[in-house]
Short mmCIF file of C-alpha atoms in Angstrom, two decimals:
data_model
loop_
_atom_site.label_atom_id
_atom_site.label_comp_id
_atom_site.label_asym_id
_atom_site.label_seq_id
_atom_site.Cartn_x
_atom_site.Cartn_y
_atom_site.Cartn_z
CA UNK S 248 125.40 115.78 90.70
CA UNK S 249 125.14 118.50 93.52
CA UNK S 250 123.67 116.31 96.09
CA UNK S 251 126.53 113.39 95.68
CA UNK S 252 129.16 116.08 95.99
CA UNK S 253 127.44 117.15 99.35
CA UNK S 254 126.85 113.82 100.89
CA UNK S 255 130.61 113.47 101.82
CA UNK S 256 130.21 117.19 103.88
CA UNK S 257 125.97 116.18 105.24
CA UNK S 258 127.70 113.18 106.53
CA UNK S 259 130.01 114.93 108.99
CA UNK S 260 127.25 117.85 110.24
CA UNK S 261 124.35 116.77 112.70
CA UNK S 262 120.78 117.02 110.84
CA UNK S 263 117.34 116.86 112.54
CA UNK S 264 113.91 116.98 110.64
CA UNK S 265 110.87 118.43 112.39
CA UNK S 266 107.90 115.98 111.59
CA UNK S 267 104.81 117.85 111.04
CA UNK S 268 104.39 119.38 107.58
CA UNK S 269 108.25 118.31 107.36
CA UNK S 270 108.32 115.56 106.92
CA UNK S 271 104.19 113.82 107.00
CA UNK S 272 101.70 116.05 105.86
CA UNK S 273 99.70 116.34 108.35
CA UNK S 274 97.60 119.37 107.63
CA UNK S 275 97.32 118.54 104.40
CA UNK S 276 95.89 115.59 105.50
CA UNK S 277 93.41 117.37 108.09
CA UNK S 278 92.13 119.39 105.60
CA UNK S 279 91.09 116.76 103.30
CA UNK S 280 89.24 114.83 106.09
CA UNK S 281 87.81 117.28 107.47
CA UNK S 282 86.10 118.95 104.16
CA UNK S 283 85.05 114.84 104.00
CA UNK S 284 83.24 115.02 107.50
CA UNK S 285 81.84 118.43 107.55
CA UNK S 286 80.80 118.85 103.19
CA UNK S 287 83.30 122.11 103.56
CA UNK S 288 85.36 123.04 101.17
CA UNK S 289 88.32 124.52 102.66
CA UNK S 290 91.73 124.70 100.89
CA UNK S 291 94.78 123.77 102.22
CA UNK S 292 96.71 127.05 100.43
CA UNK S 293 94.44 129.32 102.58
CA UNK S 294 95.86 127.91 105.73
CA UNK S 295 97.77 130.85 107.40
CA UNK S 296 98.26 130.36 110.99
CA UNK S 297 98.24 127.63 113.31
CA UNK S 298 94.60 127.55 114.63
CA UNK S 299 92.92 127.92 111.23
CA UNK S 300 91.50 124.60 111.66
CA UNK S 301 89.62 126.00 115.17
CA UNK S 302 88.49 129.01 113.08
CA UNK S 303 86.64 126.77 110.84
CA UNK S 304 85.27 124.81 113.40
CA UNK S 305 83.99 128.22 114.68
CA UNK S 306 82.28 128.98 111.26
CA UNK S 307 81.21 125.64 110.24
CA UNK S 308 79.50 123.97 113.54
CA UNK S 309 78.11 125.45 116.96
CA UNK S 310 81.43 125.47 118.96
CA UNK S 311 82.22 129.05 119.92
CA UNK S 312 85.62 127.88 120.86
CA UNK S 313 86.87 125.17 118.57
CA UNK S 314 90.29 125.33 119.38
CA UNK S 315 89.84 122.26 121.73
CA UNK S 316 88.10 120.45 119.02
CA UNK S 317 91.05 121.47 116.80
CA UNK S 318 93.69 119.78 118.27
CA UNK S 319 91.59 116.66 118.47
CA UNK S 320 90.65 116.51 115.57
CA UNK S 321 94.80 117.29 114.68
CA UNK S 322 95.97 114.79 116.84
CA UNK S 323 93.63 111.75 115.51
CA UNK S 324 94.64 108.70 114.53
CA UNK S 325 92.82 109.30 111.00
CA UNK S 326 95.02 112.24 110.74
CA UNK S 327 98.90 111.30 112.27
CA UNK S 328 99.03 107.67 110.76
CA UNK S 329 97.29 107.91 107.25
CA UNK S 330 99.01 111.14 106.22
CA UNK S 331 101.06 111.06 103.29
CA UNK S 332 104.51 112.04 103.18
CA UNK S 333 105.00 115.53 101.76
CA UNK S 334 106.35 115.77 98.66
CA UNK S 335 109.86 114.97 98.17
CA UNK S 336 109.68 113.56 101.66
CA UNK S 337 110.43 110.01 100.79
CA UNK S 338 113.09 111.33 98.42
CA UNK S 339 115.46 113.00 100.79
CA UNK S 340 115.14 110.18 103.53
CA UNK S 341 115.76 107.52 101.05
CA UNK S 342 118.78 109.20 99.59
CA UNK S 343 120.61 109.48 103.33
CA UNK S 344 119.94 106.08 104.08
CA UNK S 345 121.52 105.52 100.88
CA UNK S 346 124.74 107.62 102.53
CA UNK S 347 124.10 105.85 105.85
CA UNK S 348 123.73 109.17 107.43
CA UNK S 349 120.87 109.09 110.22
CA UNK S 350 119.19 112.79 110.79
CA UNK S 351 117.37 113.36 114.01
CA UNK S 352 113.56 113.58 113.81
CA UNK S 353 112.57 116.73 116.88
CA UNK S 354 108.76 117.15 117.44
CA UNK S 355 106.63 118.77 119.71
CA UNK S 356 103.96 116.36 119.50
CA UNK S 357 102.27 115.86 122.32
CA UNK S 358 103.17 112.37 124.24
CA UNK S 359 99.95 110.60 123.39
CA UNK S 360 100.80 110.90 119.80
CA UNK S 361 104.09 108.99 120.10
CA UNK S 362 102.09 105.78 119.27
CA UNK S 363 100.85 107.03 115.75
CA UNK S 364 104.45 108.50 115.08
CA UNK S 365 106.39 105.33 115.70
CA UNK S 366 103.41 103.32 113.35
CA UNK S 367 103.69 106.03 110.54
CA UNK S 368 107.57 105.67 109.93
CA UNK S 369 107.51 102.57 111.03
CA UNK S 370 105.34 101.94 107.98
CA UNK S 371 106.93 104.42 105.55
CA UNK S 372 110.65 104.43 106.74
CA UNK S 373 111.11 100.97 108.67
CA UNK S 374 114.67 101.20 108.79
CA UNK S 375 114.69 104.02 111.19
CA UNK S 376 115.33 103.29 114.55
CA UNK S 377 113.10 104.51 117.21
CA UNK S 378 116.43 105.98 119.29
CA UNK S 379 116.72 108.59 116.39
CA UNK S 380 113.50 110.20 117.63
CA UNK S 381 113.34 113.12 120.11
CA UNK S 382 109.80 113.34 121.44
CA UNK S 383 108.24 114.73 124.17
CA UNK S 384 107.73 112.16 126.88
CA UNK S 385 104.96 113.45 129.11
CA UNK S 386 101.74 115.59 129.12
CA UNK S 387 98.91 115.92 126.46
CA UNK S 388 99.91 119.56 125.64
CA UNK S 389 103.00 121.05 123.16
CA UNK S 390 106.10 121.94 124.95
CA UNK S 391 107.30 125.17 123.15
CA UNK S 392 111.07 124.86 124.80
CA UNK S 393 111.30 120.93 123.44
CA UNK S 394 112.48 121.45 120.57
CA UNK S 395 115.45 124.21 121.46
CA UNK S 396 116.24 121.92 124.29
CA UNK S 397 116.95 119.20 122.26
CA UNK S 398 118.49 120.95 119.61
CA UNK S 399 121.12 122.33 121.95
CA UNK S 400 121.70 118.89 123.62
CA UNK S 401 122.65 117.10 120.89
CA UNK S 402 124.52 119.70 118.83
CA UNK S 403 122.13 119.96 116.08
CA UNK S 404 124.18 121.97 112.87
CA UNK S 405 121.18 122.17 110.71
CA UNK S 406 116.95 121.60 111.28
CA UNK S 407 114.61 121.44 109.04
CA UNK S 408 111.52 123.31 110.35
CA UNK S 409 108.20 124.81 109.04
CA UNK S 410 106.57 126.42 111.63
CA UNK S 411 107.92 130.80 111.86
CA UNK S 412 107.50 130.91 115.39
CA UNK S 413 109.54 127.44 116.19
CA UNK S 414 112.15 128.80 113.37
CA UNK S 415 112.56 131.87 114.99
CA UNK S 416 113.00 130.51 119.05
CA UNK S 417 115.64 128.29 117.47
CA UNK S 418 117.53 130.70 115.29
CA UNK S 419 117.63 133.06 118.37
CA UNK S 420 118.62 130.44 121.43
CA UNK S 421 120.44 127.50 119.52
CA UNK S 422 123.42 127.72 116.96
CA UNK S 423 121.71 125.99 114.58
CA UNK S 424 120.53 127.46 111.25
CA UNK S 425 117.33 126.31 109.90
CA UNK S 426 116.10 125.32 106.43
CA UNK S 427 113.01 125.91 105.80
CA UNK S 428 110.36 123.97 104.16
CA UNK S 429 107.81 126.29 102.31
CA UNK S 430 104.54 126.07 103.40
CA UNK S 431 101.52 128.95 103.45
CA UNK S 432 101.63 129.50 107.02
CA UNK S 433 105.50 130.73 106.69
CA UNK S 434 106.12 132.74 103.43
CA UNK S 435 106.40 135.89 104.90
CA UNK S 436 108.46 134.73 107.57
CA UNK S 437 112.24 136.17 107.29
CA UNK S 438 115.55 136.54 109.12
CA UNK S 439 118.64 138.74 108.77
CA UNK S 440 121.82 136.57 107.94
CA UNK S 441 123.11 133.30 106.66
CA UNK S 442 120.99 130.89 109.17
CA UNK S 443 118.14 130.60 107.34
CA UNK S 444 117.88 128.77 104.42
CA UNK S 445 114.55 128.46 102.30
CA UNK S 446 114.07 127.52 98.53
CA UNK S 447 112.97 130.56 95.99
CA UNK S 448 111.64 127.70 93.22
CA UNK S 449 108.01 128.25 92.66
CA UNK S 450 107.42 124.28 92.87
CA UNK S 451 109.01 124.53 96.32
CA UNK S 452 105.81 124.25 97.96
CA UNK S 453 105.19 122.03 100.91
CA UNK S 454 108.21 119.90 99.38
CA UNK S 455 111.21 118.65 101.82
CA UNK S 456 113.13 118.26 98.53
CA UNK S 457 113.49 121.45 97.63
CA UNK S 458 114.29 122.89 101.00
CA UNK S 459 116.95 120.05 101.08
CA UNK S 460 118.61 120.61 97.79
CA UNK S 461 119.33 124.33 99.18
CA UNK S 462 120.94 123.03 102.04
CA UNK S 463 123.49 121.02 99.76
CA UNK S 464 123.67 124.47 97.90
CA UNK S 465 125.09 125.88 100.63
CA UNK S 466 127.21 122.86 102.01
CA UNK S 467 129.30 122.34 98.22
#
């Protein structure tokens, strides 16, 4: 099997897992409660950018600038701890605990949201320890260096990301490449080389699975 002939090579290279859309599916989960509170019926497939969420707030209430009420709404409770995984999620974590390998889990969540993401894995994953998290400490607001910081400080080989913009600052200031896991925010992202990893399977959408079975591609 492809991904037991990996695991021997995965165990010696350092692995970190962004969190949002990564690894919980968190705007998969926003979009569902928020068609629930506002009778919309928005999609999740349509979401392209970032602040989609504010743009609906725009069209479906009175707020002329809903990007506040955005990342509220985002960074709620309802939303961070009663996600689901995404798909395959559970898979891939379960199958390196099986290999006793422990990835890193880098986020740019804002500090007050370190609560909700200790109770999520806590509740999904128990048996990861807290030390294997690398959050932002301080401040209500996304540090966009966090995540190349850390990733440089601890050696990172390999990161599983979603977001273009993130996968792009890292592929530029790090040495890490970056797999990523296909959402409809970053189809059309792209980058020249063999640092970017992504999955061409049609069912490869919003699934950690199939961006991780490329990576053991790559590593056999």
């Amino acid at each position: 099997m492809l991904i037991e002939r990996a695991g021997e090579r995965l165990g010696q290279i350092r692995l970190s897992f962004d969190i949002d859309n990564t690894c919980i599916g968190t705007y998969a989960r926003t979009v569902h409660l928020y068609n629930w509170v506002h009778g919309t019926n928005h999609r999740f497939e349509d979401v392209k950018t970032n602040w989609e969420l504010a743009r609906w707030f725009e069209k479906d209430t009175t707020l002329e600038d809903g990007r506040a009420a955005a990342t509220n709404f985002y960074n709620s409770r309802q939303v961070m701890v009663e996600a689901d995984p995404t798909a395959g999620a559970m898979v891939v974590l379960s199958w390196l605990k099986r290999l006793q390998i422990k990835p890193l889990f880098i986020s740019a969540r804002p500090a007050t949201a370190t609560g909700f993401t200790y109770e999520w894995y806590g509740y999904w994953t128990p048996w990861i320890d807290r030390n294997s998290f690398l959050l932002q400490t301080d401040g209500v607001d996304i540090n966009p260096e966090h995540k190349v910081q850390k990733i440089n400080s601890k050696g990172i080989e390999w990161h599983f990301e979603d977001v273009a913009e993130d996968a792009l600052d890292i592929l530029n200031r790090t040495k890490a490449g970056v797999v990523m896991v296909n959402q409809p925010w970053n189809l059309d992202f792209s980058y020249a080389g063999s640092r970017l990893i992504r999955s061409q399977d049609p069912r490869s959408m919003s699934n950690l699975a199939y961006a991780f079975l490329e990576l053991t591609r790559r590593l056999v």
